[in-house]
Coordinates of C-alpha atoms in Angstrom, one line a residue:
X1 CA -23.4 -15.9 17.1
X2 CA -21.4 -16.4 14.0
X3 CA -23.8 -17.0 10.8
X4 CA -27.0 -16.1 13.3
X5 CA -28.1 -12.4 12.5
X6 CA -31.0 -12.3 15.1
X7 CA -32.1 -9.3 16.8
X8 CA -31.5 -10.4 20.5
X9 CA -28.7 -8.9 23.0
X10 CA -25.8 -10.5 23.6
X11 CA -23.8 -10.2 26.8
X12 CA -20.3 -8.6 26.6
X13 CA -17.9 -11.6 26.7
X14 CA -19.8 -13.0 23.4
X15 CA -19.1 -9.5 21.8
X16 CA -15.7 -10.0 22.3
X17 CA -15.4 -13.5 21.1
X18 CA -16.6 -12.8 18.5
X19 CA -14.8 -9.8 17.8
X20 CA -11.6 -12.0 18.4
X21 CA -12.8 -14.2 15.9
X22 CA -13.2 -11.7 12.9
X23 CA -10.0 -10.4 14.4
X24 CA -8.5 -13.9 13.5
X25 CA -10.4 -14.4 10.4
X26 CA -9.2 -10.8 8.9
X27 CA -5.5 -10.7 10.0
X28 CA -5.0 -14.7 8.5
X29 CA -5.9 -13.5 5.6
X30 CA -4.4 -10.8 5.4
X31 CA -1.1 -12.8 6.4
X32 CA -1.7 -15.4 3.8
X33 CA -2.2 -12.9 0.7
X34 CA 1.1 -11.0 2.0
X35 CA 3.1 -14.4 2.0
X36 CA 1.9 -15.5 -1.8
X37 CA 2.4 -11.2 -2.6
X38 CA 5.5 -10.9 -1.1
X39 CA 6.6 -14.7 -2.9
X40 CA 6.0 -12.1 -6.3
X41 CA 6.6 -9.5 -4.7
X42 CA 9.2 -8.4 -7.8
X43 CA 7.0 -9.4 -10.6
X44 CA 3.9 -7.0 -8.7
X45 CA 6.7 -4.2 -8.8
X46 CA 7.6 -5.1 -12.4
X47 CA 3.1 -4.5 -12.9
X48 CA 3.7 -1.4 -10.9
X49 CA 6.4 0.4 -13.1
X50 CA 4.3 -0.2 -16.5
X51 CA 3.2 3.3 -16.1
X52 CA 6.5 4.7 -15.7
X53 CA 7.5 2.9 -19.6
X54 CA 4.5 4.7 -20.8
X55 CA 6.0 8.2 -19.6
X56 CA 9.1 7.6 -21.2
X57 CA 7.4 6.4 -24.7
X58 CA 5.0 9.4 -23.8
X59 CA 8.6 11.9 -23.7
X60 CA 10.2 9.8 -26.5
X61 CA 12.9 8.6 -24.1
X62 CA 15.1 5.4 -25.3
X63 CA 12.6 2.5 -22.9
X64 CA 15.8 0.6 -23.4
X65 CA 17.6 3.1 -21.1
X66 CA 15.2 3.7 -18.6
X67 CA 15.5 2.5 -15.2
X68 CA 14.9 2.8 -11.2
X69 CA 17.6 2.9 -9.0
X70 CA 18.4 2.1 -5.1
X71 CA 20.5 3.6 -3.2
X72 CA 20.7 1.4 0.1
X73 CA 21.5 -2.0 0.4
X74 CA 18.3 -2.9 2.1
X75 CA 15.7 -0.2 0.7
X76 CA 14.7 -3.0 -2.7
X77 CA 14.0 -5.3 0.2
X78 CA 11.8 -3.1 2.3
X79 CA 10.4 -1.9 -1.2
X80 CA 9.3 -5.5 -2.0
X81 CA 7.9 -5.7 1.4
X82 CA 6.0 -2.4 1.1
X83 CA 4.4 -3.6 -2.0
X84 CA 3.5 -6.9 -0.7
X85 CA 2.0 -5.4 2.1
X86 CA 0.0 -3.1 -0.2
X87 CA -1.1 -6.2 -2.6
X88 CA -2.3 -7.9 0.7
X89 CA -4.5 -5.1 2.2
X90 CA -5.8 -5.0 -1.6
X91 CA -6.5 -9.3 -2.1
X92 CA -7.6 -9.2 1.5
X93 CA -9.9 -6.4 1.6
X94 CA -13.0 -8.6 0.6
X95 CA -12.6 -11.1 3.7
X96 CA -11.5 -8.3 6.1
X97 CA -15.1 -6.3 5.4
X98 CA -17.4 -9.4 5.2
X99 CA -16.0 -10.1 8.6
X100 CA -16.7 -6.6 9.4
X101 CA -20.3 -7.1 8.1
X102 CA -20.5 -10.2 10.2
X103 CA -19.6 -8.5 13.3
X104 CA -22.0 -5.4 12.9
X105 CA -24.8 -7.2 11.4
X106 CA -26.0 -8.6 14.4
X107 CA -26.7 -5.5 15.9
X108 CA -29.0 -3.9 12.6
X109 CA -32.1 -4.6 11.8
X110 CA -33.0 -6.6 8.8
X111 CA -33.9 -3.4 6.9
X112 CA -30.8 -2.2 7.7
X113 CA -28.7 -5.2 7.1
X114 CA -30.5 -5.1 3.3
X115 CA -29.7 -1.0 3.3
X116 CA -25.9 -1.9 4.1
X117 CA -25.1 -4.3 1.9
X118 CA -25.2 -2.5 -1.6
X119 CA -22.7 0.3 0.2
X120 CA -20.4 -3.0 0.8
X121 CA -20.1 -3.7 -3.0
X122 CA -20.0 -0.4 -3.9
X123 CA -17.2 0.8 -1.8
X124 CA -14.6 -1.6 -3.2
X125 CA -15.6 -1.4 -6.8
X126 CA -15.3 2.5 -6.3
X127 CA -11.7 1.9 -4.6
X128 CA -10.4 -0.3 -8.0
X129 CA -12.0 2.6 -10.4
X130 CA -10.1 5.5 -8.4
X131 CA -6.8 2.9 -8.3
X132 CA -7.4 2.5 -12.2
X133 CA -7.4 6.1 -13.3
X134 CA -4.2 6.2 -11.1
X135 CA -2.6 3.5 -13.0
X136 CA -3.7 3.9 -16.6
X137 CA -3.8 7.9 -16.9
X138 CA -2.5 9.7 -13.9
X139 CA 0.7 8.2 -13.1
X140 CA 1.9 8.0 -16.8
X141 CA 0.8 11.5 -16.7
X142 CA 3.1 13.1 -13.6
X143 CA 6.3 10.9 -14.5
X144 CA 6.2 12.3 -18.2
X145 CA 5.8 15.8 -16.4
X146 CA 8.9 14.8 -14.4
X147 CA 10.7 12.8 -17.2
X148 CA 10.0 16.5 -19.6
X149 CA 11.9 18.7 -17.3
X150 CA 15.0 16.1 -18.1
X151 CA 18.1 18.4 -19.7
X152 CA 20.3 16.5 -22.3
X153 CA 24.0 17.7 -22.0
X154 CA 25.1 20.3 -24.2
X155 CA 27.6 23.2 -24.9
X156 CA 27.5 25.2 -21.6
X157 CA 25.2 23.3 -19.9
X158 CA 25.3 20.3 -18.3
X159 CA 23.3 16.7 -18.5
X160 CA 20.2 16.5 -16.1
X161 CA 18.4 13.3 -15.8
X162 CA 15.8 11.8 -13.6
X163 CA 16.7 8.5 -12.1
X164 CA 13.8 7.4 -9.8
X165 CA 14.5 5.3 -6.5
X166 CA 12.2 2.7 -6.0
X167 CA 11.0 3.1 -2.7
X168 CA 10.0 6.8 -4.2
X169 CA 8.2 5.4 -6.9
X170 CA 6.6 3.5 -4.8
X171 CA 5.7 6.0 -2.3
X172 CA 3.9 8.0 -5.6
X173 CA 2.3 5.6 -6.7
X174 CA 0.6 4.5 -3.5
X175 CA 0.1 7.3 -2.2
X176 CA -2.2 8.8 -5.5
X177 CA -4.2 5.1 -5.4
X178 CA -4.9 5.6 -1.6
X179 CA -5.7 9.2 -2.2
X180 CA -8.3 8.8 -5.4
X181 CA -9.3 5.5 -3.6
X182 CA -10.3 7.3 -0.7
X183 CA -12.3 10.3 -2.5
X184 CA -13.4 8.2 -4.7
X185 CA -15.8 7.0 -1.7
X186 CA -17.6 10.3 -1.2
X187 CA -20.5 9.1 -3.1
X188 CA -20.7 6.3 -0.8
X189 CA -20.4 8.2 2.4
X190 CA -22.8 11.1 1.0
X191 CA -25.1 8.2 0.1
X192 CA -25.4 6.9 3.2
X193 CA -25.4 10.3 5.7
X194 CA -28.3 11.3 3.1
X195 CA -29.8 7.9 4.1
X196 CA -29.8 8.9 7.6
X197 CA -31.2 12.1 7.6
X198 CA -27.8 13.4 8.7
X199 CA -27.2 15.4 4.9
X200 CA -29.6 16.8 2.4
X201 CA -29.6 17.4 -1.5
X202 CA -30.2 21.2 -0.9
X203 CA -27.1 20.9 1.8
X204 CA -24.8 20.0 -0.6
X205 CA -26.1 22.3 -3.1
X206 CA -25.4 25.5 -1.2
X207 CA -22.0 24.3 0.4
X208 CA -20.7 23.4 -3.2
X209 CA -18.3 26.4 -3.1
X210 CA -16.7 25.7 0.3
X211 CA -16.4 21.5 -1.5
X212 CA -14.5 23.3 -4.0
X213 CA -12.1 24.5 -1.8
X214 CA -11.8 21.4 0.2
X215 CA -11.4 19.8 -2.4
X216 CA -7.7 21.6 -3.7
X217 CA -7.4 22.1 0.1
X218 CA -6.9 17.7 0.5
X219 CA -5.7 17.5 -2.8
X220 CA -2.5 19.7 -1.6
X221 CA -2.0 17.2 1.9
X222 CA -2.8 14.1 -0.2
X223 CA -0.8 14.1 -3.0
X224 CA 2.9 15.1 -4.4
X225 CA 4.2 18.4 -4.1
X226 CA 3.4 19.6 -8.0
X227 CA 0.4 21.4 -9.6
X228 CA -0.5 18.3 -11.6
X229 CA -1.2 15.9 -8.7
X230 CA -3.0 18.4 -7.1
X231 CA -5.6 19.4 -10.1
X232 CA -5.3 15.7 -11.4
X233 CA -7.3 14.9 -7.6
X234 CA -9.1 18.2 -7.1
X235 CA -11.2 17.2 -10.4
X236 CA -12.2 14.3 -9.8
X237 CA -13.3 15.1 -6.3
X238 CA -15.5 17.8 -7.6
X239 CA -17.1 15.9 -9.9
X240 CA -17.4 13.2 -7.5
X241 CA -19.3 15.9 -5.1
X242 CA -21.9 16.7 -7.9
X243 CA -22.5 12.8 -8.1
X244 CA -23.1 12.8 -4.8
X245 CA -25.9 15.5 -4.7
X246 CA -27.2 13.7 -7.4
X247 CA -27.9 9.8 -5.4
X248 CA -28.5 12.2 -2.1
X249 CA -31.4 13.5 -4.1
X250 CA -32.4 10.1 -5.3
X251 CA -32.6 9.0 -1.4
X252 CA -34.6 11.5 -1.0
X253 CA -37.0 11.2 -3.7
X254 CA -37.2 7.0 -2.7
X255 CA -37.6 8.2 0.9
X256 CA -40.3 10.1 -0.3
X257 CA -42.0 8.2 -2.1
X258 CA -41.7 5.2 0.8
X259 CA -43.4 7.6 2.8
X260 CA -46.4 8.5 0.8
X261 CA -46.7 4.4 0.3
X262 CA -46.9 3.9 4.0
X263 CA -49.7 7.0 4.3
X264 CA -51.6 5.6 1.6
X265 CA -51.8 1.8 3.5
X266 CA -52.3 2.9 6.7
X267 CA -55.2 5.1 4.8
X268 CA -56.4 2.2 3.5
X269 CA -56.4 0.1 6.2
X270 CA -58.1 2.6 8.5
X271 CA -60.8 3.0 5.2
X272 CA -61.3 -0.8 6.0
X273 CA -61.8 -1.1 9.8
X274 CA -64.2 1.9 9.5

């Protein structure tokens, strides 16, 4: 069954060797790009904390005196396996959903199989753009927010600084990449549901103003506690939401015009047998 896509049942216990297999497949490599992540696991860290120097350039902070703290003997450790774990599920995510493929595609047809496939690409491609604007504008953007609200020591007041624990930092900073990764599939998932039949362009349309609430509404459960965050997501998303009405009214139009194609040949063909 592995490599042969034909359209033919399968009894149960093939289904489920060959769901053990992908299983296999997907969680060794998943285990081999932890080991080599977790082997640098303090050098991916170092990658990770690049935007935190920017937010101190960004609030004219001495980057000689900045600095992450820890405050448990063990929590660097379980930080370095957090972020290993994280680089893994990121290196890994290629094999894990071609195995996915692999397993489904038996059961689609080939039209099907050929409709999938561009959704495949697209998804992770999307994922990396949503993990970039993380890395390159929002994150530099909250810590020098935080890093602002610092208070240098003076007559009648007292010195407030911010001194970041790793495994917080790390918490922000996965936590906005899996949140604008995630929304940064609603094309996809519009895309497809519009390929179904399940949503419509003129749907989407007239619910745009309840998508604008969502929208703040997961941006509040998704990311940090702070106005930022949420506004810095909420954007995005509804921006995202006009893209997808957009290639939902594309499908439709190609849909369309598929339709009219098939009309005019089996016009055609009946022109001929008359």
């Amino acid at each position: 069954m592995s490599g042969d896509y034909e359209d033919k049942p399968q009894p149960l216990i093939e289904h489920l060797m060959e769901l053990r297999t992908r299983l296999i497949w997907s969680i060794g490599a998943f285990f081999l790009a932890f080991v080599v992540c977790f082997f640098f696991a303090k050098q991916l860290f170092n990658l990770l904390v690049i935007p935190y120097k920017w937010a101190v350039i960004w609030a004219k902070l001495d980057i000689a005196k900045s600095e992450l703290i820890y405050t448990a003997p063990q929590e660097f450790f379980f930080t370095q396996v957090k972020v290993a774990m994280f680089g893994a599920l990121v290196i890994a995510f290629p094999v894990i959903a071609s195995q996915i493929y692999k397993f489904v595609a038996p059961g689609l047809y080939k039209n099907e199989r050929a409709a999938f496939l561009p959704f495949l690409i697209a998804s992770p491609v999307l994922f990396l753009l949503g993990g970039a604007l993380v890395y390159f504008f929002f994150t530099p953007m909250v810590m020098w927010f935080f890093l602002a609200m610092q208070q240098a020591p003076t007559e009648g007041e007292v010195g407030i600084s911010l001194l970041p624990r790793v495994s917080e930092y790390l918490s922000l900073i996965m936590t906005l990449v899996l949140s604008f990764g995630l929304v940064f599939q609603l094309p996809v998932v519009t895309t497809l549901l519009a390929r179904v039949g399940i949503l419509s362009s003129k749907w989407l349309r007239e619910k745009r103003k309840f998508a604008i609430v969502i929208a703040f509404v997961v941006a509040a459960v998704l990311t940090p506690p702070d106005p930022m965050s949420q506004i810095g997501l909420a954007i995005p998303t509804i921006l995202l939401y006009e893209i997808s009405i957009y290639a939902a009214r594309l499908v439709e139009r190609r849909r369309d015009e598929d339709a009219s194609s098939d009309e005019a040949s089996s016009d055609v063909a009946e022109t001929e047998k008359a």
